[in-house]
Amino acid sequence: MGEVASNPEKNDRKFALPVDSEHKATEFRLFSVATPHMRAFHLSWISFFACFVSTFAAPPLIPIIRDNLNLTATDIGNAGIAAVSGAVFARVAMGTACDLFGPRLASSSLILLTAPAVFLSAIANSPAAFLMVRFFTGFSLATFVSTQFWMSSMFSPTVVGTANGLSGGWGNLGGGATQLIMPLVFSLIHSSIGSTKFTAWRIAFFIPALFQTLSAYAIFFLGQDMPDGNYVRLEKSGEKHKDNFSQVFYHAITNYRGWILALTYGYCFGVELTIDNIIAQYFYDRFDVNLHTAGIIAASFGLANLFSRPGGGMLSDFVARRFGMRGRLWTLWVVQMVGGLLCLLLGKIGSLSGSVAVMLVFSVFVQAACGLTFGVVPFVSRRSLGVISGMTGGGGNVGAVLTQVIFFRGSRYSTEEGISLMGVMIMCCTLVIMLIYFPQWGGLFCGPRKGVTEEDYYLSEWSAAEKEQGFHKMSMKFSENSRRERGRKGAAAPVQSDPPTIV
Amino acid sequence: MKLLLLQVSLLLFLLKTTNGEVLFSSLPRSLVVVASAMEGQVLKAGEDSITVSVGLNQTVTNQTDESFKKVKVKLCYAPVSQVDRKWRKTHNDLKTDRTCQYMIYDRPYDGKVEEFKWDIEKDVPTATYFVRSYVYNDADEEIAYGQTTNDKKSDNLFVIQGISGRHMSIDIASACFSAFALLSLVGFFVIEKRQSKIKS
């Protein structure tokens, strides 16, 4: 069927999992570490988890750090904003780097570049130094993009939502786990080694720093960019064309769907980051729980990521089987709207147990929305997948910066008012999903345009000259594999009839 | 007349404390507290010490120290160190008040003028302070206080310089590991370059 691939050895290669024509796995086996697919999965979620642990290592130790460095509430707030703002541009840059150099090199490089910021946190001596280390450590959250890119390169459209959701969710778990890990490490050092409090927190920071460094090594030596090898090797053998940066970038920023998803991601993931930063203080101040209890409640918000974000990804894949891309978009819209409603409710509830209950349900919905978003992202562009992922990811951080600056800084709004208003903003910003339209599959309210195929959409990213040179081969294969996004009803719809896909 | 006033104030005081809530504004300043730290003096945590003496305020005549059972002396934040720091906020309700967070001493009250030397602990942060003392009754409720500063907390304040917590070994380890991470990165690029040369 179709033309035989140029390299006959490639067809004979055996993979541990069943694969499609791009050699992306069509199944997801969680407990396997088989090269290259499942190994890439485990490397990516563990390294992303390490970066999250480092970025949010400071919040649970703030009561100690604020006394040691003589921080004011403004200093703490600014450092929290700095921690999430660095990644706004780093995520876009990471997307570009993945498109050009491959996720393996891009992510291990970033992780090693930001590890010094975590090591140097141990010697911070002033509010300014504290802000700087949190700012630079926060850049490491750009590994999110390489994680999603890597999963989209290794897993077929049928399971890409699941792969993205699990790797993203289990990485985000770090933000919750750190609220338990850091205080534990701190008290071990304080009581067992007998260091004073102001020394113990400093030593504690070496743990996330070392973990992060080790994960970079693991990615570099054990990982592989694509099912068939690393970019370097594939480019030399001609199987992969080394793409042109400005073209990749241009096709990403001119695709309006990338911008819409960037905005909506700001109101699920951005909200999640904001909550990570403010929720412990909220429970501590409003309900008079002690800091330890507030930390546990804060941790449970982040720990819901264990199943809620992956659940969103799996749900996306599940609805796509029957309803295709339109199902993915509808589910995203509904889940994120409900998340906004629950956020609005959270600020209004005056009882502790009620608040914790609403917060937990809210966490499930908002994190599932994150997973659902990345069920759509892999289909927005094939050529510029990295930059689109980066824009969406960066948009998430912009949302976090915006909400913290508008609602959670200074004393304009009380924290509960801020939370409710944030809920309203979530609902308003989610409405734009109505504007997303894929000509080959449709949007929320409109069906697909007659006669438009997946090839029309993905190959439009390449010029005639580029197509003549055969640079677009991967997009051809992807178009074929993404036909499932039509859903069951669309299976009979037109297929590209031009050569070379005549049976 | 004096007796009536005393009875009324006692009644009001009791009313305020019937639900377990002790308000600072209801406490008489029955104690005199004198600390060795002078106005504007800078003391070092972990090195210096403060000598505090607490006695009954002789100028307040219509009071008796029969109900004084326990005395606690605390290190308290001055207003300048409370600015923009909600975790050190002064509240009238003593259960939620966060002004005084460090205990200097905690002893049963024996009527004599108490003098005590306290070595400033290493976890005391850099800030401006004054010293306050509370006396407690049998029910462990505050019933009177005394402090080294005036009512506005603007007089006779001193500074304590906290430790940095840094040690030479931490500084060196930090720098070395950071350098190691960056050198590893260079190493990765070298390896990648070699790989691409081999394959061509």
XYZ file of C-alpha atoms in Angstrom, chain B:
200
model
C -15.916 56.122 94.324
C -12.605 54.408 93.766
C -14.091 51.147 94.920
C -16.977 51.535 92.476
C -14.592 52.212 89.624
C -12.559 49.194 90.575
C -15.650 47.007 90.708
C -16.869 48.273 87.335
C -13.522 47.755 85.676
C -13.255 44.307 87.211
C -16.743 43.467 85.953
C -15.937 44.714 82.460
C -12.722 42.747 82.536
C -14.543 39.590 83.570
C -17.153 40.113 80.852
C -14.455 40.329 78.249
C -12.861 37.125 79.386
C -15.959 34.987 79.928
C -15.660 33.458 76.447
C -11.959 32.736 76.924
C -10.963 35.747 74.871
C -8.408 37.955 76.519
C -8.068 41.379 74.986
C -4.824 43.238 75.315
C -6.624 46.528 75.741
C -8.246 45.170 78.892
C -4.980 44.449 80.679
C -3.631 46.838 83.293
C 0.019 47.761 83.036
C 0.859 46.356 86.439
C 4.445 45.376 85.817
C 7.684 47.201 85.308
C 10.087 45.577 82.867
C 13.664 46.720 82.471
C 16.002 45.246 79.875
C 19.740 45.644 79.517
C 19.366 46.437 75.813
C 19.573 50.165 75.274
C 17.788 52.325 72.715
C 19.181 51.634 69.232
C 21.659 49.020 70.425
C 22.486 46.217 67.991
C 22.797 42.756 69.510
C 23.908 39.581 67.777
C 21.854 36.394 67.811
C 23.824 33.435 69.068
C 26.460 35.674 70.684
C 24.967 38.392 72.898
C 22.522 38.211 75.762
C 19.852 40.370 77.346
C 19.294 40.761 81.081
C 15.664 41.456 81.959
C 14.165 42.344 85.312
C 10.438 42.289 86.079
C 8.726 43.765 89.096
C 5.385 45.035 90.290
C 4.484 48.563 89.226
C 4.370 50.546 92.477
C 2.571 53.501 90.927
C -0.571 51.517 90.175
C -2.147 51.529 93.603
C -5.495 49.746 93.371
C -4.191 46.347 92.505
C -3.034 43.276 94.230
C -0.777 40.522 92.981
C -2.661 37.727 94.721
C -3.995 36.328 91.452
C -0.594 36.417 89.733
C 0.480 32.800 89.400
C 2.858 32.678 86.433
C 5.044 35.202 84.675
C 6.274 34.978 81.097
C 8.718 37.356 79.458
C 8.723 37.601 75.678
C 10.675 39.243 72.889
C 8.283 41.287 70.747
C 8.445 42.925 67.322
C 8.427 46.691 67.121
C 5.987 48.260 64.605
C 8.747 48.925 62.054
C 9.396 45.176 61.825
C 5.694 44.416 61.440
C 5.162 46.539 58.337
C 3.971 44.413 55.368
C 4.431 41.244 57.414
C 1.018 39.776 58.288
C 2.609 36.919 60.208
C 3.807 39.372 62.860
C 0.571 41.366 63.120
C -0.695 42.813 66.396
C -4.243 41.763 67.301
C -6.171 42.826 70.352
C -7.324 39.255 70.950
C -4.286 37.689 72.577
C -5.052 34.244 71.157
C -4.418 35.492 67.631
C -1.860 38.155 68.486
C 1.460 37.548 66.782
C 3.504 40.416 68.168
C 5.555 38.429 70.662
C 6.968 35.226 69.220
C 10.053 34.437 71.335
C 10.003 33.287 74.931
C 12.683 34.724 77.195
C 11.486 33.055 80.330
C 8.459 31.298 81.764
C 8.362 30.949 85.595
C 5.930 30.780 88.489
C 5.396 34.214 90.028
C 6.932 34.627 93.464
C 6.407 38.304 94.207
C 10.074 39.261 94.154
C 11.789 41.386 91.544
C 12.900 38.811 88.982
C 16.126 39.232 87.073
C 17.095 36.875 84.278
C 19.898 36.662 81.713
C 18.872 35.307 78.340
C 21.272 34.253 75.585
C 19.751 35.333 72.289
C 18.976 32.147 70.379
C 20.272 31.494 66.887
C 16.843 31.361 65.272
C 15.904 34.911 66.259
C 15.639 36.883 63.004
C 17.019 40.317 62.202
C 14.466 42.867 63.406
C 13.714 45.679 65.865
C 12.342 44.546 69.223
C 11.135 45.428 72.694
C 10.499 43.212 75.710
C 7.086 42.530 77.214
C 6.006 40.520 80.212
C 2.616 38.956 80.942
C 1.354 37.518 84.219
C -1.181 34.723 84.242
C -3.800 33.535 86.686
C -4.703 29.961 87.622
C -6.649 29.503 84.413
C -3.543 30.413 82.418
C -5.116 33.636 81.169
C -3.232 36.890 80.894
C -4.263 39.345 83.592
C -1.627 42.051 83.457
C 1.408 43.095 81.478
C 4.465 45.329 81.435
C 6.875 46.327 78.691
C 10.137 48.172 78.116
C 8.621 50.625 75.658
C 5.794 53.178 75.742
C 2.168 52.612 74.637
C 2.937 53.606 71.047
C 5.888 51.191 70.990
C 8.168 53.924 69.679
C 10.552 54.325 72.558
C 13.543 52.316 73.806
C 13.648 49.814 70.915
C 16.701 47.728 70.114
C 17.865 45.707 67.137
C 18.889 42.069 67.002
C 21.033 40.919 64.089
C 20.155 37.359 63.114
C 22.651 34.801 61.817
C 22.881 34.305 58.075
C 22.844 30.522 58.288
C 25.518 30.347 55.637
C 28.699 28.405 56.163
C 31.847 28.255 54.105
C 31.165 24.606 53.267
C 27.727 25.417 51.845
C 29.153 28.270 49.771
C 31.844 26.030 48.314
C 29.508 23.109 47.642
C 27.050 25.442 45.931
C 29.682 26.939 43.658
C 31.263 23.590 42.824
C 28.007 21.854 41.926
C 26.926 24.811 39.796
C 30.218 24.725 37.917
C 29.859 20.962 37.515
C 26.392 21.352 35.984
C 27.607 23.952 33.491
C 30.693 21.929 32.570
C 28.485 18.890 32.028
C 26.467 20.932 29.589
C 29.576 21.801 27.615
C 30.493 18.129 27.717
C 27.100 17.163 26.278
C 27.571 19.515 23.342
C 31.028 18.129 22.651
C 29.656 14.586 22.641
C 26.819 15.583 20.291
C 29.230 17.253 17.885
C 31.398 14.133 17.846
C 28.331 11.968 17.165
C 27.366 14.062 14.158
C 30.927 13.879 12.795
C 31.027 10.085 13.153
C 27.765 9.592 11.335
C 28.704 11.611 8.255
